[in-house]
Short mmCIF file of C-alpha atoms and ligand atoms in Angstrom, two decimals:
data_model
loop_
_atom_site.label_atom_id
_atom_site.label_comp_id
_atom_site.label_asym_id
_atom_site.label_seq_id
_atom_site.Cartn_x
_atom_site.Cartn_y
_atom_site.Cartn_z
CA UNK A 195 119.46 139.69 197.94
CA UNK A 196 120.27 141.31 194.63
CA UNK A 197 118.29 144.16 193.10
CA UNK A 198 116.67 141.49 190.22
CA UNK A 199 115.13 138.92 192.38
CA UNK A 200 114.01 141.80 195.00
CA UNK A 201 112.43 143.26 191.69
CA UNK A 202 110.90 139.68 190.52
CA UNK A 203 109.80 138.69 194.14
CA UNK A 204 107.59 142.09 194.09
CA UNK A 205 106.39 141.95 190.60
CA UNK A 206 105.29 137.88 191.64
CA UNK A 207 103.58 139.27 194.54
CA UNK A 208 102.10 141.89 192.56
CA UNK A 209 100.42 139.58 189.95
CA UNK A 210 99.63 137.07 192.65
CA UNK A 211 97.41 139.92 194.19
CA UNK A 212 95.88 140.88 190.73
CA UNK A 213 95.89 137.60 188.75
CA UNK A 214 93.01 136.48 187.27
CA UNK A 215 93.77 133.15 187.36
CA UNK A 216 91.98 132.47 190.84
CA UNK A 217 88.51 133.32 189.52
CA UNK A 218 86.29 132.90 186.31
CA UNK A 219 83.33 135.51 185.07
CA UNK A 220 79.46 133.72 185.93
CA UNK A 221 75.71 135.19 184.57
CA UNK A 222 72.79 133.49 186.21
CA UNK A 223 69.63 134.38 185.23
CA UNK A 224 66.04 134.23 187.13
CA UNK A 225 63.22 134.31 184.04
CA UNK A 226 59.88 134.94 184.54
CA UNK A 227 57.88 131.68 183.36
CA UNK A 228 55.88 132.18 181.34
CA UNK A 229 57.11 134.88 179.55
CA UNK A 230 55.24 138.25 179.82
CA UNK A 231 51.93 136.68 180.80
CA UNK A 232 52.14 134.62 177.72
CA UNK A 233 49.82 131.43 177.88
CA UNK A 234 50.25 129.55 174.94
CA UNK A 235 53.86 128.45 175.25
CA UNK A 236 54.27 128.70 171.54
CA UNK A 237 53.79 132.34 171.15
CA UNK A 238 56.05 132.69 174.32
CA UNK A 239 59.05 131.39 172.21
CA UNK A 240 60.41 134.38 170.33
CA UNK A 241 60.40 137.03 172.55
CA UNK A 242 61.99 135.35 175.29
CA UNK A 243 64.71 133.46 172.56
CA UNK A 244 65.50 137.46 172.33
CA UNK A 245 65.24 137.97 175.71
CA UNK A 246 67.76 135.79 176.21
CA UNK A 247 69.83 137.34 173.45
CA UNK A 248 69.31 140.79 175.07
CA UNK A 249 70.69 139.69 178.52
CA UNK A 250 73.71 137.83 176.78
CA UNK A 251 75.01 140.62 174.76
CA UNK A 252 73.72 143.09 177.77
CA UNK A 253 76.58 141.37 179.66
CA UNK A 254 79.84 143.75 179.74
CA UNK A 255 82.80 141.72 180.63
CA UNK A 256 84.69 138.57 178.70
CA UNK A 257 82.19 136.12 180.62
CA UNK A 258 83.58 132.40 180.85
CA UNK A 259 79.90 130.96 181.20
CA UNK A 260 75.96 131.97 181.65
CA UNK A 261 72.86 129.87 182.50
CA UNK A 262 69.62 130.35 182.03
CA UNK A 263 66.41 128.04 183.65
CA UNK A 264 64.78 125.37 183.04
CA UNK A 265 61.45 125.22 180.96
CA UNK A 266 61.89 128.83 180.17
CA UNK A 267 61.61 128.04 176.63
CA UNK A 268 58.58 126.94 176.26
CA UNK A 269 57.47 123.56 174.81
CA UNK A 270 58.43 123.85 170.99
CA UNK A 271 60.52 120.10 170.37
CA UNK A 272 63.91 120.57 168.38
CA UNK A 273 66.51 118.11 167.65
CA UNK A 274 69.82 118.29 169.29
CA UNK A 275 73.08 117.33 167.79
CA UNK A 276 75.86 115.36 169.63
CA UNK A 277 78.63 117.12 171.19
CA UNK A 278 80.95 119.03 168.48
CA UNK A 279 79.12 117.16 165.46
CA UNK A 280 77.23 120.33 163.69
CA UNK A 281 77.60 123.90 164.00
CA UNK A 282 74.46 125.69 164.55
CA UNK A 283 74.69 128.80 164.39
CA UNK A 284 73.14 130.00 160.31
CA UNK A 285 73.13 125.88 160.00
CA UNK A 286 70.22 124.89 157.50
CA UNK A 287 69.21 121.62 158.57
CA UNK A 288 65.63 121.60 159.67
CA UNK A 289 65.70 118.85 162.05
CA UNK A 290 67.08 121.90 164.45
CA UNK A 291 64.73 124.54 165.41
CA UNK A 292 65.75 128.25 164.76
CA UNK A 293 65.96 129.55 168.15
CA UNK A 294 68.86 127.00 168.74
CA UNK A 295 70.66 128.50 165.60
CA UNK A 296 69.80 131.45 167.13
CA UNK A 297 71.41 130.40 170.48
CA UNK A 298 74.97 128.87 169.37
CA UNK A 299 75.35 133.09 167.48
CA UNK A 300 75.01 134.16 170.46
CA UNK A 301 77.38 132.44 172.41
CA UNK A 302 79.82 132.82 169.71
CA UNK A 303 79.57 135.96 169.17
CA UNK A 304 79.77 136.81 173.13
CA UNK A 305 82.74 134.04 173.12
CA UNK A 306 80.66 132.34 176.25
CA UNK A 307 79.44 129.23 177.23
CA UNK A 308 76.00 129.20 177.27
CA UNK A 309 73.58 126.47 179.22
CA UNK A 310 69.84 126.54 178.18
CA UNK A 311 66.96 124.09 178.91
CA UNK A 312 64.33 122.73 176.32
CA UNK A 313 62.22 119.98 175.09
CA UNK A 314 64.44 117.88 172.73
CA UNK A 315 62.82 115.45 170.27
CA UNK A 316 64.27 112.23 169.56
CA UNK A 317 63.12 110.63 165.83
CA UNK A 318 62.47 106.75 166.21
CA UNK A 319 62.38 106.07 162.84
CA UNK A 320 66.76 105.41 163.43
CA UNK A 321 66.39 105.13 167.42
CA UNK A 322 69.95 105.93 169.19
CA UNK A 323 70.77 102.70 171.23
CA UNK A 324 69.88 104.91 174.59
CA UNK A 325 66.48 105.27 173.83
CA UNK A 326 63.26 103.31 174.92
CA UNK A 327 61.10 104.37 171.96
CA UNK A 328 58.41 102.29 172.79
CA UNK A 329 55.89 102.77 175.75
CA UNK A 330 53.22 99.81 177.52
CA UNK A 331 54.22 97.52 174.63
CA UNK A 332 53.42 100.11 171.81
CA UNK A 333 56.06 101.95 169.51
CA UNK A 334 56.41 105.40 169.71
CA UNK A 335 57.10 107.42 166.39
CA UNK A 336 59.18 110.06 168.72
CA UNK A 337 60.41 110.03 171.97
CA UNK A 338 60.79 113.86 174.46
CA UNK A 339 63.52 114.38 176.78
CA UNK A 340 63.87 117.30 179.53
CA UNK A 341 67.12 118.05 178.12
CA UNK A 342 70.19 121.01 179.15
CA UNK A 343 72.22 122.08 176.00
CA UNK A 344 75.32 123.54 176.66
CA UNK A 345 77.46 125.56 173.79
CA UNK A 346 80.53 126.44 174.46
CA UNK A 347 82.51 129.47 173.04
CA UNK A 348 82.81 128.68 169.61
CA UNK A 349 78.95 127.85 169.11
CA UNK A 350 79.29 124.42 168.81
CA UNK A 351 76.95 122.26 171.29
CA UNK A 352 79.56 120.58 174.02
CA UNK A 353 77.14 118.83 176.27
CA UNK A 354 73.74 117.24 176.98
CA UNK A 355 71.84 116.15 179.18
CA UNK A 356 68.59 114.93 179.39
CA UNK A 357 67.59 115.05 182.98
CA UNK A 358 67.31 111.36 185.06
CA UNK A 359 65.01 112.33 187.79
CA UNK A 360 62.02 113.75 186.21
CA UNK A 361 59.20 115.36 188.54
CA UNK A 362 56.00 114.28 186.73
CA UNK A 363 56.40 115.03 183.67
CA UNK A 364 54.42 112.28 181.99
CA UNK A 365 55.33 113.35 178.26
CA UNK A 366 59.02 113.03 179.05
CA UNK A 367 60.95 109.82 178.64
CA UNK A 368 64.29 108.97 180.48
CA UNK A 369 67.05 107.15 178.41
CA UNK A 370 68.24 103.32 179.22
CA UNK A 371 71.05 104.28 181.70
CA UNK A 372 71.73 108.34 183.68
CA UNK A 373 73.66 110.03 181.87
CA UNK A 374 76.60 111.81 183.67
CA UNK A 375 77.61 114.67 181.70
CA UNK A 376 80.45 117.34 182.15
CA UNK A 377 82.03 119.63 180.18
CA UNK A 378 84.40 122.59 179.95
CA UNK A 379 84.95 126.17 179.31
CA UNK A 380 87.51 128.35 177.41
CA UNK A 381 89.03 129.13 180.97
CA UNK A 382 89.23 124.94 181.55
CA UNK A 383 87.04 124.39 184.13
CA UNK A 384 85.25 122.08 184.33
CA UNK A 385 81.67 121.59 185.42
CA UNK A 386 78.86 118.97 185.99
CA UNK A 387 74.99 119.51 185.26
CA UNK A 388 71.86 118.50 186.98
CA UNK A 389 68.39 119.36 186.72
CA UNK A 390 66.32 120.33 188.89
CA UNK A 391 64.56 117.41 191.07
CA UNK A 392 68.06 115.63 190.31
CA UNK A 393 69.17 117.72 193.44
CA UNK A 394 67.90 115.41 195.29
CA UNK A 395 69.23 112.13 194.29
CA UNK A 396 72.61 110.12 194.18
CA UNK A 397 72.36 109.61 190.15
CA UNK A 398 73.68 111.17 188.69
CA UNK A 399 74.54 113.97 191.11
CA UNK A 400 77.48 111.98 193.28
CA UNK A 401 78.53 110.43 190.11
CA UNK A 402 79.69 113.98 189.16
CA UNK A 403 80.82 115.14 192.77
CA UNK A 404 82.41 111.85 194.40
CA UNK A 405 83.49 110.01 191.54
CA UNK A 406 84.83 112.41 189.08
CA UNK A 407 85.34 114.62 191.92
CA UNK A 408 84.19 118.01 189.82
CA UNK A 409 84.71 121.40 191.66
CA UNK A 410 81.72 122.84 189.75
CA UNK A 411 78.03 122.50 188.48
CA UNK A 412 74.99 124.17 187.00
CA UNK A 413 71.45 123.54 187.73
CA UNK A 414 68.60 124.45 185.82
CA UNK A 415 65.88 124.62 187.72
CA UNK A 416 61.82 125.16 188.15
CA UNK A 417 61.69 124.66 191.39
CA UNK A 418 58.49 124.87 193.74
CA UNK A 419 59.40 125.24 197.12
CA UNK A 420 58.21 123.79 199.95
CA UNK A 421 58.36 124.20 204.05
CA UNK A 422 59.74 123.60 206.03
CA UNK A 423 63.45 122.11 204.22
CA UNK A 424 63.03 122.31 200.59
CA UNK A 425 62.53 126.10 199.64
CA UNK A 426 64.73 126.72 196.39
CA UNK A 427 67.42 128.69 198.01
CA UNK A 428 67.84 126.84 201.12
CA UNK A 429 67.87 123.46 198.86
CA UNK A 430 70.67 124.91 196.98
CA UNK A 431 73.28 126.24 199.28
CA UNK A 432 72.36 122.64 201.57
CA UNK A 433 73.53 121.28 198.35
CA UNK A 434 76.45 122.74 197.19
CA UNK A 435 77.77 122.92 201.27
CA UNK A 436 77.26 118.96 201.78
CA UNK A 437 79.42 118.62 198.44
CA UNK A 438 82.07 121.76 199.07
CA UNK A 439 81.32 122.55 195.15
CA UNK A 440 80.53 126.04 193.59
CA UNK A 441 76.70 125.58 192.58
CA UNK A 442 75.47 127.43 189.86
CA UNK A 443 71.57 127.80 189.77
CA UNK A 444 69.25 129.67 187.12
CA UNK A 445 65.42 129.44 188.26
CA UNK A 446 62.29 130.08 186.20
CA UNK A 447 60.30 132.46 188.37
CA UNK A 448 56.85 131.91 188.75
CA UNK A 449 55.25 132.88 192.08
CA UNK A 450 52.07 131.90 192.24
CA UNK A 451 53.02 128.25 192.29
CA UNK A 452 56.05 128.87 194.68
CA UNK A 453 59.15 128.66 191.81
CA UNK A 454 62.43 131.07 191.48
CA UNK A 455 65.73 130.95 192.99
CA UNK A 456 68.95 131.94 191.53
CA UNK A 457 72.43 132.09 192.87
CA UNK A 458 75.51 131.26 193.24
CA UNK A 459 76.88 129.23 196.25
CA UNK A 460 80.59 128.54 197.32
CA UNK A 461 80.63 125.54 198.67
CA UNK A 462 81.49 125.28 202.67
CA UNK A 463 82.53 128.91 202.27
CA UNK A 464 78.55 130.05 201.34
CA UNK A 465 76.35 131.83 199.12
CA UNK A 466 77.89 134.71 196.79
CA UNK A 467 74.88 135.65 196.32
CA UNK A 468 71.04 134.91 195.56
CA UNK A 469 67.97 135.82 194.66
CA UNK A 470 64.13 134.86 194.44
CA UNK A 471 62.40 137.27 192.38
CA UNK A 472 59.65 138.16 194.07
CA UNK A 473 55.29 138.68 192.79
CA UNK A 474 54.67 139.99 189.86
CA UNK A 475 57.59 138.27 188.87
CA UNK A 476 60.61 139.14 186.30
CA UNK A 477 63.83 138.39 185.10
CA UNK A 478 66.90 138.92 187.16
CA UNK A 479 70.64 138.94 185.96
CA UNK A 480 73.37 138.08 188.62
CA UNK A 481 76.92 138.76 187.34
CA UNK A 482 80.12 137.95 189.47
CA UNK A 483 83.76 137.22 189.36
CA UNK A 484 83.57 133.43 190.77
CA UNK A 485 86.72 132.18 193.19
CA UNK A 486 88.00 128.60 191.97
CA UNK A 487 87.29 126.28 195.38
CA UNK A 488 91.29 125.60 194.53
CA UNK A 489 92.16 129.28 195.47
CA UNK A 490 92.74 130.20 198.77
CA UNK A 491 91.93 133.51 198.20
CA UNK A 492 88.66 134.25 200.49
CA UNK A 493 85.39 135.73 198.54
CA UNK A 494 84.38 138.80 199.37
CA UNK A 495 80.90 137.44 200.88
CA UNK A 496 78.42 139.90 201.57
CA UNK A 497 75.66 139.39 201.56
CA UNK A 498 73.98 139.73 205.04
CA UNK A 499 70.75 141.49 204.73
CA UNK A 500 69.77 144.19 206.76
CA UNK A 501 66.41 143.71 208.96
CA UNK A 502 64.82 146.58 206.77
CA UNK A 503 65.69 144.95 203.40
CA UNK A 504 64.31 141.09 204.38
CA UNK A 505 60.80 143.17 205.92
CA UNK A 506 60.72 144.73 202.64
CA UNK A 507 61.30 141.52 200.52
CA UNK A 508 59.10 139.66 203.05
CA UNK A 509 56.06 142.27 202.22
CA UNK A 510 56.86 141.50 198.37
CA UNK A 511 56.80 137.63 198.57
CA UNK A 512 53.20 137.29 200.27
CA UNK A 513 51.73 136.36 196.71
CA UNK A 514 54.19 133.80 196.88
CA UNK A 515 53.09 130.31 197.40
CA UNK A 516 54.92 127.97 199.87
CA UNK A 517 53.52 124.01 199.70
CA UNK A 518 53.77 122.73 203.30
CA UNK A 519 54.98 119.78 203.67
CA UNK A 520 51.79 117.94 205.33
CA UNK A 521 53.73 116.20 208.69
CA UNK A 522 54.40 119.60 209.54
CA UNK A 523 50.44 119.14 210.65
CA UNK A 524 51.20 115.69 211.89
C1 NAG B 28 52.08 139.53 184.68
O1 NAG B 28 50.84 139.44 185.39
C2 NAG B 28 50.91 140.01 186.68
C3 NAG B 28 49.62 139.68 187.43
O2 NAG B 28 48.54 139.59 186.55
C4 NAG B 28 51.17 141.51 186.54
O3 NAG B 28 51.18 142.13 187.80
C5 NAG B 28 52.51 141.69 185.84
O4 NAG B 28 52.80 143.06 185.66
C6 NAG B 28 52.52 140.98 184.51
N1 NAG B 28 53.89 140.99 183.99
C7 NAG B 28 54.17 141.39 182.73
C8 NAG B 28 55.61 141.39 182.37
O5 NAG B 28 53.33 141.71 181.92
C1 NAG B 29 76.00 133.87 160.50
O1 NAG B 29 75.33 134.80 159.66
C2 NAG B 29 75.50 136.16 160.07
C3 NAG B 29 74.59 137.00 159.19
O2 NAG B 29 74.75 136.69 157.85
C4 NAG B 29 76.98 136.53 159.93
O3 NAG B 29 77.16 137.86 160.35
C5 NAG B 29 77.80 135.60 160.82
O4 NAG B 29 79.18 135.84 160.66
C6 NAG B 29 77.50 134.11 160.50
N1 NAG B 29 78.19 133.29 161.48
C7 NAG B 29 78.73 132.12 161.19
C8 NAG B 29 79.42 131.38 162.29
O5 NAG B 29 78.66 131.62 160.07
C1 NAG B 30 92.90 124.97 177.94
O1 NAG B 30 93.39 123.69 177.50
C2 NAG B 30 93.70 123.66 176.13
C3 NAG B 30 94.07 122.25 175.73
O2 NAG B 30 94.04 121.36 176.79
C4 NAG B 30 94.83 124.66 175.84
O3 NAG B 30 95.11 124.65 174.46
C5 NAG B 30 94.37 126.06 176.25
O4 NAG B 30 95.45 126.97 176.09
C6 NAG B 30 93.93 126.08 177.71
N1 NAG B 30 93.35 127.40 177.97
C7 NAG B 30 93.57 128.08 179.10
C8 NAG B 30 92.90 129.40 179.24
O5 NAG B 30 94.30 127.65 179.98
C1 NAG B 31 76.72 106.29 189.54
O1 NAG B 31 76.81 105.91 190.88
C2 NAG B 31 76.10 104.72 191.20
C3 NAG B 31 76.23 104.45 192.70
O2 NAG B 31 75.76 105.51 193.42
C4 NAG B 31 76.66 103.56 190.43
O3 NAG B 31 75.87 102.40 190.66
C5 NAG B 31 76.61 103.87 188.93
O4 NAG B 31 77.27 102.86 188.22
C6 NAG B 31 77.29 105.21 188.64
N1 NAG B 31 77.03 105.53 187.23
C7 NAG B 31 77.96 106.00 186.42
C8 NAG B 31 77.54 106.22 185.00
O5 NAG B 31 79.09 106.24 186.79
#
């Protein structure tokens, strides 16, 4: 072997070692709902729209993608445009509300992708063809969706989706057909998004992991967990291990009714790690260098708690409310 392919073979080895290419840069965040004790969802708005802002540009590497919960912003309706039609960010149409303006900034200026959850208003004066805008026979002047908007790293909106499988909810509509919604970020990947209850249903979750075969998706979640199967965490990994997909989940924390859990899980090969913020609640930031399912580089899993550290979290979570599912008595 000559001295220049010796010298190549090591320098290929070398970069195959240190390459970034195997991995891409996550934020989940846990946020406590509602917002510093704040009752009246409307005054809950702006501080945690800079909350949010604070965490993003808190974040200290060139992050491919962040996620934040579902209903943690409160109930104020804004419009949403369609995918790479209107740039929001110092936009002055009033259809949109501010904090969205406020949202595509920030994930330009962090160069992120960004997924939030909010109520999205849909006018009926011009309905879209998707929409049932009436209700028992009588027309509605506006129509709600439960709805994830996802900028990516330029601003612009490049996904959303109003969640199929709502859980209540009795102001929220659905639209005519699921919606099965994917998008990308500046690395290329490309992920999948479902919402919450969605976890546990085919549509449009398979759509995303059987027929379009996607490696990755985020969930937005307020979840309230229940014994014996369906705590938040356990719910997750059960998830993303029956589909071999790296799960991404953001949960609004509220413990009293039994919601939070955050993490992020590997598919087959586990969680990476998780959390449930415990009572009095809070907001947690996870931040991780995220193995592509493609690599076959192994994660660095650690995250086997010691018997001290799950006593001590134990004593933390007793405020924390667990439904039981009633056969359990049966
Ligand atoms: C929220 O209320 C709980 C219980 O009343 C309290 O312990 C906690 O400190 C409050 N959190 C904030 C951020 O004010
Ligand atoms: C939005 O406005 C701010 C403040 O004037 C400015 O710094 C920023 O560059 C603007 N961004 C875009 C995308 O227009
Ligand atoms: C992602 O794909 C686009 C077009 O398909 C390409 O221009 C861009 O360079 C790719 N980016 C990365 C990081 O591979
Ligand atoms: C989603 O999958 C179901 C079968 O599970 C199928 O009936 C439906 O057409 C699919 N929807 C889309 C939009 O691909």
């Amino acid at each position: 072997m000559n001295i220049n392919r010796f010298l190549l073979i090591l320098i290929s080895a070398f970069t195959a070692v240190f390459s970034d290419s195997d991995s891409y840069d996550v934020a989940v965040v846990e946020v406590q709902f509602p917002f510093h004790n704040i009752t009246n969802e409307n005054e809950m708005l702006n501080p945690v729209v800079e909350e949010y802002i604070k965490l993003i540009k808190s974040v200290d590497t060139n992050l491919d993608i962040i996620l934040f919960p579902e209903s943690t912003l409160g109930a104020q309706p804004t419009a949403v445009p369609l995918p790479y039609t209107h740039l929001l960010c110092n936009s002055t149409t009033p259809q949109y509300k501010e904090y969205l303006k406020q949202l595509s900034c920030a994930a330009l200026e962090k160069k992120t992708t960004l997924v939030v959850n909010l109520l999205e208003v849909v006018d009926c004066k011009n309905p879209p063809p998707d929409e049932h805008c009436t209700r028992q026979g009588r027309k509605l002047e506006s129509v709600y969706h439960n709805t994830d908007v996802v900028f990516d790293h330029n601003g612009y909106v490049a996904a959303r989706y109003r969640k199929w499988n709502l859980f209540g909810e009795s102001s929220k509509s659905i639209t005519r057909s699921p919606e099965v919604v994917t998008f990308k970020t500046k690395s290329n990947d490309t992920f999948g998004i479902i919402t919450c209850f969605d976890i546990l249903f085919d549509v449009p979750t398979l759509n995303l992991t059987k027929d379009l075969h996607v490696k990755n998706v985020v969930f937005p979640n307020h979840w309230f967990s229940e014994l014996p199967y369906l705590t938040a965490l356990q719910t997750q990994h059960m998830w993303a291990q029956e589909n071999d997909v790296v799960l991404l989940t953001a949960g609004a924390n509220t413990p009293h009714v039994g919601s939070g859990g955050t993490g992020i899980f590997l598919g087959h090969k586990g969680a990476l790690d998780q959390v449930i913020v415990p009572s009095p609640g809070g907001t947690k930031l996870l931040l991780h260098k995220v193995p592509r399912m493609t690599s076959s580089q192994e994660p660095a899993i650690d995250n086997v708690a010691s018997d001290e550290d799950i006593d001590a979290l134990a004593a933390k979570m007793d405020d924390f409310k667990l439904i039981i599912d009633p056969t359990v008595y049966g």
